[in-house]
Coordinates of C-alpha atoms in Angstrom, one line a residue:
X943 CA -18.7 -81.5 32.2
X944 CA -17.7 -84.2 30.0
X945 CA -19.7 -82.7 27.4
X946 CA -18.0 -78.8 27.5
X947 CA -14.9 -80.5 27.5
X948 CA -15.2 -82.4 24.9
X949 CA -17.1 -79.2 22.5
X950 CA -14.2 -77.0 24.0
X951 CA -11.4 -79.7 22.4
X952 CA -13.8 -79.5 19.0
X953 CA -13.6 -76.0 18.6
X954 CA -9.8 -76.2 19.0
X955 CA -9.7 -78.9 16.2
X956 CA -12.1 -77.1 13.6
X957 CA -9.7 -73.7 14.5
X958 CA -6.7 -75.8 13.2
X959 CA -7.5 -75.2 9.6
X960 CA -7.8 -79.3 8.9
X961 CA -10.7 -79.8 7.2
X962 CA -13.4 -81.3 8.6
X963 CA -15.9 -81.8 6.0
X964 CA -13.3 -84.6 5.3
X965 CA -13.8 -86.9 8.1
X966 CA -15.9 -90.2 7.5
X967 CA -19.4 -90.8 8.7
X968 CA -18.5 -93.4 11.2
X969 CA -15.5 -91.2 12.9
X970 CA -17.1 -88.2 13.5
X971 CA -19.8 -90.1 15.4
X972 CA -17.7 -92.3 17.5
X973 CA -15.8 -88.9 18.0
X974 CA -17.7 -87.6 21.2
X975 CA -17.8 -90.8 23.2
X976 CA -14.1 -91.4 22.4
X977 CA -13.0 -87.9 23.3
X978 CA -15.1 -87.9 26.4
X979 CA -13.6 -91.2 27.1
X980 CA -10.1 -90.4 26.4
X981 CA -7.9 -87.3 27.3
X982 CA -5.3 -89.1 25.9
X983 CA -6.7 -89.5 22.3
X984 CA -8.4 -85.9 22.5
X985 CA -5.7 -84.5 23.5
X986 CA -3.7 -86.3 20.8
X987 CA -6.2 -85.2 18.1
X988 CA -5.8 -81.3 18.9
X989 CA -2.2 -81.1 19.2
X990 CA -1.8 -83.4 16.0
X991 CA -4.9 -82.6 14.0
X992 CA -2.7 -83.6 10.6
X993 CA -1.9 -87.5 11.9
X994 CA -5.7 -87.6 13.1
X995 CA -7.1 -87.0 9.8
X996 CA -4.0 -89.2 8.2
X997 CA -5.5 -92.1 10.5
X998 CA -9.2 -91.1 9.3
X999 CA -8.8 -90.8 5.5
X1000 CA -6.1 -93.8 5.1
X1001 CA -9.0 -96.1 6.6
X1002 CA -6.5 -97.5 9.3
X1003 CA -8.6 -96.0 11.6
X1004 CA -11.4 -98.2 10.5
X1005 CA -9.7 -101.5 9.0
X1006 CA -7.8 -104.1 11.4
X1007 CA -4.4 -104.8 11.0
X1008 CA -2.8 -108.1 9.8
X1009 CA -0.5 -109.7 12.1
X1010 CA 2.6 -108.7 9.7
X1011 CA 1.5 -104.9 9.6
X1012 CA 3.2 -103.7 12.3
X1013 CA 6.6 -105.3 11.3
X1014 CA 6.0 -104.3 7.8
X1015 CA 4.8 -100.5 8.3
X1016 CA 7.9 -99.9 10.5
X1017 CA 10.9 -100.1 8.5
X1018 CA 12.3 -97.1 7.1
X1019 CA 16.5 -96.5 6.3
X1020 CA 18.1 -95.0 9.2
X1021 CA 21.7 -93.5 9.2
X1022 CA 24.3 -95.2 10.7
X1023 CA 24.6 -94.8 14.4
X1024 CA 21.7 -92.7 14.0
X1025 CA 19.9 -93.4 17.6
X1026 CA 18.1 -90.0 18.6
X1027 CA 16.6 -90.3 15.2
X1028 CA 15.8 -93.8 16.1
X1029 CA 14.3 -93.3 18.7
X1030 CA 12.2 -90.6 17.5
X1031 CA 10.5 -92.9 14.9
X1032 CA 9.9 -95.5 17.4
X1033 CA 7.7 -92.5 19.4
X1034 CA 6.3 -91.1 16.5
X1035 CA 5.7 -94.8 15.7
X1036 CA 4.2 -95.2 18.9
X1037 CA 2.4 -92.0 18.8
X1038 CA 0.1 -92.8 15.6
X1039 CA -1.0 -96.5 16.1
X1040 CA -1.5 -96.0 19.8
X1041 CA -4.0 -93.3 18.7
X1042 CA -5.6 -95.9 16.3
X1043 CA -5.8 -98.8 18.6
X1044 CA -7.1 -96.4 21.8
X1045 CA -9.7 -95.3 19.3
X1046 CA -10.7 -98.9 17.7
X1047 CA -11.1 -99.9 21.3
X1048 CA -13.5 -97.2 22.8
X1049 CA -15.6 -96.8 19.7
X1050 CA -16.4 -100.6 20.1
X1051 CA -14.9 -101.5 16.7
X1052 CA -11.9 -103.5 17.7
X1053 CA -12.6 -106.9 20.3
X1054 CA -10.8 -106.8 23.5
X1055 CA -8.5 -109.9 21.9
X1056 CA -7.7 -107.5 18.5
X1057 CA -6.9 -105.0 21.0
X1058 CA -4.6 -107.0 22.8
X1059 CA -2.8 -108.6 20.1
X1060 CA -2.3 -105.2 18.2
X1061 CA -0.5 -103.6 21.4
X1062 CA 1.5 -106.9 21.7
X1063 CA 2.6 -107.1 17.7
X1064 CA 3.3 -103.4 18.0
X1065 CA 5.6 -103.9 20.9
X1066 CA 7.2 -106.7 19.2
X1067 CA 8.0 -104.7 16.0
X1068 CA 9.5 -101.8 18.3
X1069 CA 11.8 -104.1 20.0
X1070 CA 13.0 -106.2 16.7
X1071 CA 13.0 -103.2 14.9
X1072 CA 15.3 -101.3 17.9
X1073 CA 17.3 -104.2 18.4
X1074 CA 17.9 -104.6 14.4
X1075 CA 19.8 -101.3 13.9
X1076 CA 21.5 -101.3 17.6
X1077 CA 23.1 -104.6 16.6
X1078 CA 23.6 -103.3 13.1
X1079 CA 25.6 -100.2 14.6
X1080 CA 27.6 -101.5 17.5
X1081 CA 28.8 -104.6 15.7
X1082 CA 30.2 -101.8 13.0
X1083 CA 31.9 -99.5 16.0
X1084 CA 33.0 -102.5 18.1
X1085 CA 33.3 -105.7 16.1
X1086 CA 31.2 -109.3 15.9
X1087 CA 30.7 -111.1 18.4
X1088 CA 31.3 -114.6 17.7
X1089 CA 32.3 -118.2 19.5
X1090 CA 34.7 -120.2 19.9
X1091 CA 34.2 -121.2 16.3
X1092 CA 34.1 -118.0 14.7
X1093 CA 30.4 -117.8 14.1
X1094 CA 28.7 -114.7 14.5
X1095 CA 26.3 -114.8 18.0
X1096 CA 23.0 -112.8 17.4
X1097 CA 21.3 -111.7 20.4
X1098 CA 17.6 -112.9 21.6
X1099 CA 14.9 -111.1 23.6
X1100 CA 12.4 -113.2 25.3
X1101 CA 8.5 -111.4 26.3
X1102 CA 7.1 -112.5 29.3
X1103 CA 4.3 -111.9 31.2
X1104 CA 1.0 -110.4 28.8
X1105 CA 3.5 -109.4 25.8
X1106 CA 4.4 -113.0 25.6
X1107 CA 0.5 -114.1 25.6
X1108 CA -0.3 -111.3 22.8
X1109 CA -2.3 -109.6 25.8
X1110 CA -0.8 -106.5 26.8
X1111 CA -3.0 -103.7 27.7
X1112 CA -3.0 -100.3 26.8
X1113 CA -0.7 -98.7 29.2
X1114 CA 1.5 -101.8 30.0
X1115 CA 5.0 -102.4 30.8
X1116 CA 7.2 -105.3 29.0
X1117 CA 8.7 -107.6 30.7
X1118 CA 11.9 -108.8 28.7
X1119 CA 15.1 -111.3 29.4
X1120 CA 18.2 -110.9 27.5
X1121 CA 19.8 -113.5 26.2
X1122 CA 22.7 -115.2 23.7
X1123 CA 23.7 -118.3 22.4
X1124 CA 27.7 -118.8 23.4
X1125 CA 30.2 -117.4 25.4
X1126 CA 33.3 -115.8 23.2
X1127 CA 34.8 -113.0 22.1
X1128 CA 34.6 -109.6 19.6
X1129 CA 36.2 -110.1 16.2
X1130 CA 37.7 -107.4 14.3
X1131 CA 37.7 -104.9 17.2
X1132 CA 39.7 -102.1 18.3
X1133 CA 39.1 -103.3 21.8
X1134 CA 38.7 -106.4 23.3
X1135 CA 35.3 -107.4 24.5
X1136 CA 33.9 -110.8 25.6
X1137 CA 30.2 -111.2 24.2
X1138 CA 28.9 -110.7 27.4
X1139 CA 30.2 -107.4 27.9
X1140 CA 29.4 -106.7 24.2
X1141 CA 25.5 -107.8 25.0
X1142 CA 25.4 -105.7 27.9
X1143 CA 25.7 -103.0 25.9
X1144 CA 23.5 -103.4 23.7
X1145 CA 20.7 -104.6 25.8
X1146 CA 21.3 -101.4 27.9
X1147 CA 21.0 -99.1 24.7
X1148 CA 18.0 -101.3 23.5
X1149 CA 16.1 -100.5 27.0
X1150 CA 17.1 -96.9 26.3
X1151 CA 15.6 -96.8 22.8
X1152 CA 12.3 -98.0 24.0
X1153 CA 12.1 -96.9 27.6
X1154 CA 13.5 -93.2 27.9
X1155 CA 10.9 -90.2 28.3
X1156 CA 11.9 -87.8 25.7
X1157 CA 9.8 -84.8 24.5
X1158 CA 8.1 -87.0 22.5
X1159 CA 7.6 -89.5 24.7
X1160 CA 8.4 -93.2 25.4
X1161 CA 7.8 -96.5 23.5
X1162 CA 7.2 -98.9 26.5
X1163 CA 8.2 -99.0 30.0
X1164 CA 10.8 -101.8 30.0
X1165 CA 10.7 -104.2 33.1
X1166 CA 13.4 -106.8 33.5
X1167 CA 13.3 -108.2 37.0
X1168 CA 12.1 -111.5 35.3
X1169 CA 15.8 -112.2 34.3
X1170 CA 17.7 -115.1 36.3
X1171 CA 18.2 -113.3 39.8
X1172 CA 16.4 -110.6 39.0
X1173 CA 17.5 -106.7 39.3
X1174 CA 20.8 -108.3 41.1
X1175 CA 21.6 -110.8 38.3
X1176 CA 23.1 -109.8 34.7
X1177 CA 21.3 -108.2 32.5
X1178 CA 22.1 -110.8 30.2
X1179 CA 22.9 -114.3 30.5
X1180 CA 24.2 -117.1 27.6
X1181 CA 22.0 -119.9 26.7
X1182 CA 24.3 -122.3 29.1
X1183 CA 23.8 -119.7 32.2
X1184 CA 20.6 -119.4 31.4
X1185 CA 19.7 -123.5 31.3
X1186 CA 21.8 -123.6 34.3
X1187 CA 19.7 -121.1 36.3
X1188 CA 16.5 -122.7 36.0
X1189 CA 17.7 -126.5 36.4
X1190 CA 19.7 -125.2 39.6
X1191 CA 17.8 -122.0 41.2
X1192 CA 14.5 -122.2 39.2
X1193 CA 11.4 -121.5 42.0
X1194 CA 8.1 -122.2 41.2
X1195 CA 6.7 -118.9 40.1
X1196 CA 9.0 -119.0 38.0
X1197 CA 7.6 -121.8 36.2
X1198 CA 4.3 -120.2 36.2
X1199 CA 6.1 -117.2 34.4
X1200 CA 7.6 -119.1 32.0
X1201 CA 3.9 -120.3 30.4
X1202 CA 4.1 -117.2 28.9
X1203 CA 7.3 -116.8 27.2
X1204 CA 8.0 -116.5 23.6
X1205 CA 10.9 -115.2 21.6
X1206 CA 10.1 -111.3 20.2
X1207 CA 13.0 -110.0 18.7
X1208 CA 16.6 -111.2 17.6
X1209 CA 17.5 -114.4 16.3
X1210 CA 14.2 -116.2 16.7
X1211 CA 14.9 -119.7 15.3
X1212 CA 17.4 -119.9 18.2
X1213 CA 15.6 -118.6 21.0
X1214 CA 12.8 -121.4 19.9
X1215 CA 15.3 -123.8 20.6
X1216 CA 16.1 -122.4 24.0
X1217 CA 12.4 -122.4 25.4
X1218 CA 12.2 -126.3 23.8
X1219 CA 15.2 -127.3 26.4
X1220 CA 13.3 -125.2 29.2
X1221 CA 9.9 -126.9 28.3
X1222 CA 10.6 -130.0 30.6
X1223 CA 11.1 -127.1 33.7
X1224 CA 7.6 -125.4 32.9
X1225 CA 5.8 -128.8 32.4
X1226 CA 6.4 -132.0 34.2
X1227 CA 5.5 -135.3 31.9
X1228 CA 3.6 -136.8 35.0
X1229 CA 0.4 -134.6 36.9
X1230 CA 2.0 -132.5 39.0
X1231 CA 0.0 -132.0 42.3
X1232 CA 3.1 -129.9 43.5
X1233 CA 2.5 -126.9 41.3
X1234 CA -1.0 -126.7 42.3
X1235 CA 0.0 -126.5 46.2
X1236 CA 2.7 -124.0 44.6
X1237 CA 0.5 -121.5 42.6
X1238 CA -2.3 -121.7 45.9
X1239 CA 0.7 -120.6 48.1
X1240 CA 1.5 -117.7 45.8
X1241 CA -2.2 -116.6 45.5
X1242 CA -2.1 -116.5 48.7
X1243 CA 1.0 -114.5 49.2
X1244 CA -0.6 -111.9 47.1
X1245 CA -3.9 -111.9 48.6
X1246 CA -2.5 -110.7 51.7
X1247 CA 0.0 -107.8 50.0
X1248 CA -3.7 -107.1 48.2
X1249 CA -5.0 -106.6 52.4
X1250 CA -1.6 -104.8 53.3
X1251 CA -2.0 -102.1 50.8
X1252 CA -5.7 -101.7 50.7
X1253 CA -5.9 -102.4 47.0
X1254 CA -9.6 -104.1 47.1
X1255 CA -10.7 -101.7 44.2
X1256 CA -7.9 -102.9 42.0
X1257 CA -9.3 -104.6 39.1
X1258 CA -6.1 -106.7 38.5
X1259 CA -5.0 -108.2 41.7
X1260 CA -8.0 -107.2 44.4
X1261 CA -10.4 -110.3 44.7
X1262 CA -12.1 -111.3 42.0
X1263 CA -9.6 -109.9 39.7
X1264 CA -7.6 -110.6 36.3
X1265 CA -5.3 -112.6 38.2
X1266 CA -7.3 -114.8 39.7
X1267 CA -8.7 -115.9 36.4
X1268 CA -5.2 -116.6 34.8
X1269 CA -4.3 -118.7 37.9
X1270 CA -7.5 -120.6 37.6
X1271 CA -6.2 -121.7 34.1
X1272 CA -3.0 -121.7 34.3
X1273 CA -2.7 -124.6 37.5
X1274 CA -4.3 -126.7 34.8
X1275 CA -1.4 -126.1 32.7
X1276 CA 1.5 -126.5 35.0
X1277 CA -0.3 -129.7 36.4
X1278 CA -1.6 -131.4 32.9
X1279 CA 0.5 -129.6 30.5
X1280 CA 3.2 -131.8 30.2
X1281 CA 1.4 -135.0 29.3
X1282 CA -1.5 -132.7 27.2
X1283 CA 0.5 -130.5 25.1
X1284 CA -2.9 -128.6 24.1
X1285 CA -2.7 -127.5 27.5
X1286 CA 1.3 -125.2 26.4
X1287 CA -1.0 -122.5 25.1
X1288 CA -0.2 -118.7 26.1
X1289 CA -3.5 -117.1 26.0
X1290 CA -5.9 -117.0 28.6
X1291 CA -9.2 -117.7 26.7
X1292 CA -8.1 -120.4 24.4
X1293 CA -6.6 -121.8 27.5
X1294 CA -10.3 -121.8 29.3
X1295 CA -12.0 -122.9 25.8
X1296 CA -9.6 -125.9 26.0
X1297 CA -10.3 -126.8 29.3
X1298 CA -13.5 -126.8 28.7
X1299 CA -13.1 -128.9 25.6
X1300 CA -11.6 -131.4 27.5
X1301 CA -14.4 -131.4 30.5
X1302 CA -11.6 -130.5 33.3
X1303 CA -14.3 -127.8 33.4
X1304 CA -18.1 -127.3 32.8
X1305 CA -19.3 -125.3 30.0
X1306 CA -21.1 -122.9 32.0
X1307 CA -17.9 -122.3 34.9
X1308 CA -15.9 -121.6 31.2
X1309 CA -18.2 -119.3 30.5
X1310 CA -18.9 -117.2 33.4
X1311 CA -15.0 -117.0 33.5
X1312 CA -14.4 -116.2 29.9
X1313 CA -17.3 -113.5 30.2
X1314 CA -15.8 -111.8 33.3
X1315 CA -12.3 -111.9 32.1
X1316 CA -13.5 -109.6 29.1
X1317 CA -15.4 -107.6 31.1
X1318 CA -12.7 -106.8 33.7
X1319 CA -9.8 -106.3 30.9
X1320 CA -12.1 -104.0 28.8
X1321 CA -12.5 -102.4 32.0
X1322 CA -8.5 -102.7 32.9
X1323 CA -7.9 -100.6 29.4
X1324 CA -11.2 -97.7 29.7
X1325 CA -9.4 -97.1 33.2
X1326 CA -5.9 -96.5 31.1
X1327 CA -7.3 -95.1 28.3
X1328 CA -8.2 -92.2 29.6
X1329 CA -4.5 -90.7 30.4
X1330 CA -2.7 -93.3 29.1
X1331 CA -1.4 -94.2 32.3
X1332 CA -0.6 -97.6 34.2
X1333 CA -3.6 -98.1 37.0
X1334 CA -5.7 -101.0 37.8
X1335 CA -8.1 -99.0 40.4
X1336 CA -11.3 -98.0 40.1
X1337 CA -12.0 -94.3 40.3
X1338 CA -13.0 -92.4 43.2
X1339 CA -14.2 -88.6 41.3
X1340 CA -17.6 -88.9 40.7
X1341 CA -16.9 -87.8 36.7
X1342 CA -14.1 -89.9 36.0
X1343 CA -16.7 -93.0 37.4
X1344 CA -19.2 -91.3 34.7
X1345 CA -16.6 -91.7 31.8
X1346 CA -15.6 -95.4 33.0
X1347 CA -19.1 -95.8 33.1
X1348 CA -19.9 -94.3 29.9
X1349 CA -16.9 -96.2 27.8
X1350 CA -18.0 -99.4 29.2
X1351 CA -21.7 -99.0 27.6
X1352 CA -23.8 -97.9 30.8
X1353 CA -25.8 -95.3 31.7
X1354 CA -24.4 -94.8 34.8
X1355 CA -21.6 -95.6 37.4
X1356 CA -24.2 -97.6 39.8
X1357 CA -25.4 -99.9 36.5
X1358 CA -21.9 -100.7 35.8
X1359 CA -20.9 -101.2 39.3
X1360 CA -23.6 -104.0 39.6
X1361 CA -22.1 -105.6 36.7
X1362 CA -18.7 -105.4 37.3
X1363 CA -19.6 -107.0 41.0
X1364 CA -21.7 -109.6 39.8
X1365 CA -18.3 -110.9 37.3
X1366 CA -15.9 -110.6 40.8
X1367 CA -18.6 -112.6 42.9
X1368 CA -18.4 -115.3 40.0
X1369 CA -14.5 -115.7 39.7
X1370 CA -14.2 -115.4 43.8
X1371 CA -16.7 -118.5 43.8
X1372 CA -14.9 -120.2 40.8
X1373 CA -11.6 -119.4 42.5
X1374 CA -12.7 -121.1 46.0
X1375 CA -14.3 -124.0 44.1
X1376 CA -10.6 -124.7 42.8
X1377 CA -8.6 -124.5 46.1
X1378 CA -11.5 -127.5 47.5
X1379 CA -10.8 -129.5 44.8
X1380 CA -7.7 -130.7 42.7
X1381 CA -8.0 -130.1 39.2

């Protein structure tokens, strides 16, 4: 079935007068295990056959990116006020390197942490690059905001979560928090605004930019219960109210968010000196025992929503799952990380290779970690891949288990099965090993 399907798709390709003939050696024989893999990209392919071979004969599809390309390759002049056409380049945008990164990943020339970090650079150029014009346009309709000092306030939006570790996956959302450096008011308006209410608007029309679905689609799914008393607090809070939030109200998970956090679009030099003041809430200059009772209780919390909903085939949060292996290295952070600054790292596997490093954790519980973690994340994005859809589960159709199988390198669903078990078996192990001891 995968196989008509896929020769079906081909036909409809060749019959859209692109030429063929054209296409390099190395694409046309990843093509079949990609398309079989991927509606998404096959799909894609058909209805634009003209970007596909753009992606093909520009090497793009074949070459990594630099970190810089993303932010580089976006730019383009933009009328003022211009947002529908805005917000069609940001799809379009969207459209093409999604296509390329899906592609990299499936064919097996892109490493899960290339992948990762292209999704997470893209989003980041999406968001500066939205927020760039939007603050560009509605300081020209409604004034500059500035403080009590006259100087002009920029806005800054923090990434949390995966975007803030460079490891979203393919069909993630972005978790963002708003925020600005001083109360005041708009200059040279026709209306009075305070910057607050000036911010407000501008992050709503900068989630609008990026999360609406329009026939072209949507940029990213934009999640912002992260903020300071979540989806009942403001959407945007100054640098003060911000501070103030964390020293007063701040609970522990959300210290164990806040590893994460980095600035990804607006005035960066002053959002890095934000997250320095907040550094001393995330990590505690003596060991702190407390976060590791903390982070246990909140594992456990989720455990038993994991029981509730019957999610044991969900990759991500069912046992032996992504999460588990973040928590493992992330107690060591909240716990060590203030006295070991090595330890204030965002990413996952440098984390683990560092713990390892410093013998909080033998070489060979490192690598069974660092080797499952790949395995279930690869598996995390052949899952969403294939619609370009947000799921953690495994599939219950007997072909879509064949093209999991199949994108993940075995022959069949029961080979990859025994795999994918023995990894969840390991981290469960490694995971109740942690709870009897403290790190």
């Amino acid at each position: 079935l995968l196989q008509a399907s896929v020769e079906n798709q081909w036909q409809s390709f060749v019959d859209s007068a692109v030429d063929v003939s054209l296409l390099p050696n190395d694409v046309l024989e990843a093509l079949p295990k990609v398309w079989a893999c991927s509606d998404f990209v096959m799909h894609a392919c058909v209805r634009f056959p003209d970007l596909f071979m753009e992606l093909a004969l520009s090497g793009d599809l074949l070459n990594s990116y630099t970190d810089d390309h993303y932010k580089k390759s976006i730019v383009s002049d933009l009328k003022q006020n211009d947002e529908e056409a805005l917000s069609k380049q940001l799809r379009l945008f969207r459209r093409r390197e999604m296509l390329r990164i899906v592609w990299r990943d499936i064919a097996g020339w892109a490493e899960l942490t290339e992948t990762t970090c292209d999704l997470s650079c893209m989003a980041e150029a999406c968001i500066d690059y939205a927020l760039s014009n939007l603050y560009q346009w509605q300081c020209h309709d409604l004034g500059i905001p500035v403080n009590e000092e006259g100087q002009a306030q920029q806005f800054v939006v923090l990434g949390m979560g995966k975007l803030g570790a460079w490891e979203l996956n393919v069909s993630s959302d972005i978790d963002l928090i708003f925020v600005y450096p001083e109360d005041g008011y708009v200059k040279d308006g026709a209306k009075e605004l305070t910057n607050s209410e000036f911010f407000t608007r501008l992050g709503k029309k900068l989630i609008q930019s990026l999360d609406q679905q329009t026939a072209d689609g949507f940029v990213f799914r934009v999640d912002m219960r992260l903020r300071p008393f979540g989806k009942g607090g403001p959407l945007v809070s100054s640098f003060n109210g911000f501070e103030n939030y964390y020293l007063v109200h701040g609970r522990s998970w959300e210290r164990y968010a806040m590893v994460k956090v980095r600035v990804v679009a607006g005035d960066y030099e002053q959002g890095e000196e934000l997250l320095s003041i907040l550094r001393p809430f995330v990590y505690r200059r003596y060991l702190d025992y407390g976060a590791y009772e903390s982070l246990r209780e909140l594992k456990e919390m989720i455990k038993q929503e994991v029981k509730r909903k019957g999610m044991k085939n969900n990759i991500k949060l069912g046992a032996g799952g992504i999460r588990e292996v973040e928590f493992i290295a992330q107690v060591f952070q909240l716990i060590r990380g203030g006295r070991d600054t090595d330890l204030q790292e965002r990413r996952v596997l440098i984390v683990l290779d560092l713990l390892a490093g410093k013998n909080l954790l033998p070489d060979y519980v490192v690598n069974e970690l660092k080797q499952a973690y790949v395995f279930l994340r690869n598996t995390e994005h052949r899952i969403q891949e294939y619609q370009d859809r947000q799921t953690h589960d495994l599939p219950e159709d007997e072909i879509d288990r064949a093209r999991l199988a199949l994108g993940m390198g075995f022959e069949n669903w029961s080979l990859f099965l025994i795999e994918l078990n023995k990894h969840r078996e390991n981290i469960e192990e490694i995971g109740r090993a942690s709870c009897r001891e403290r790190v």
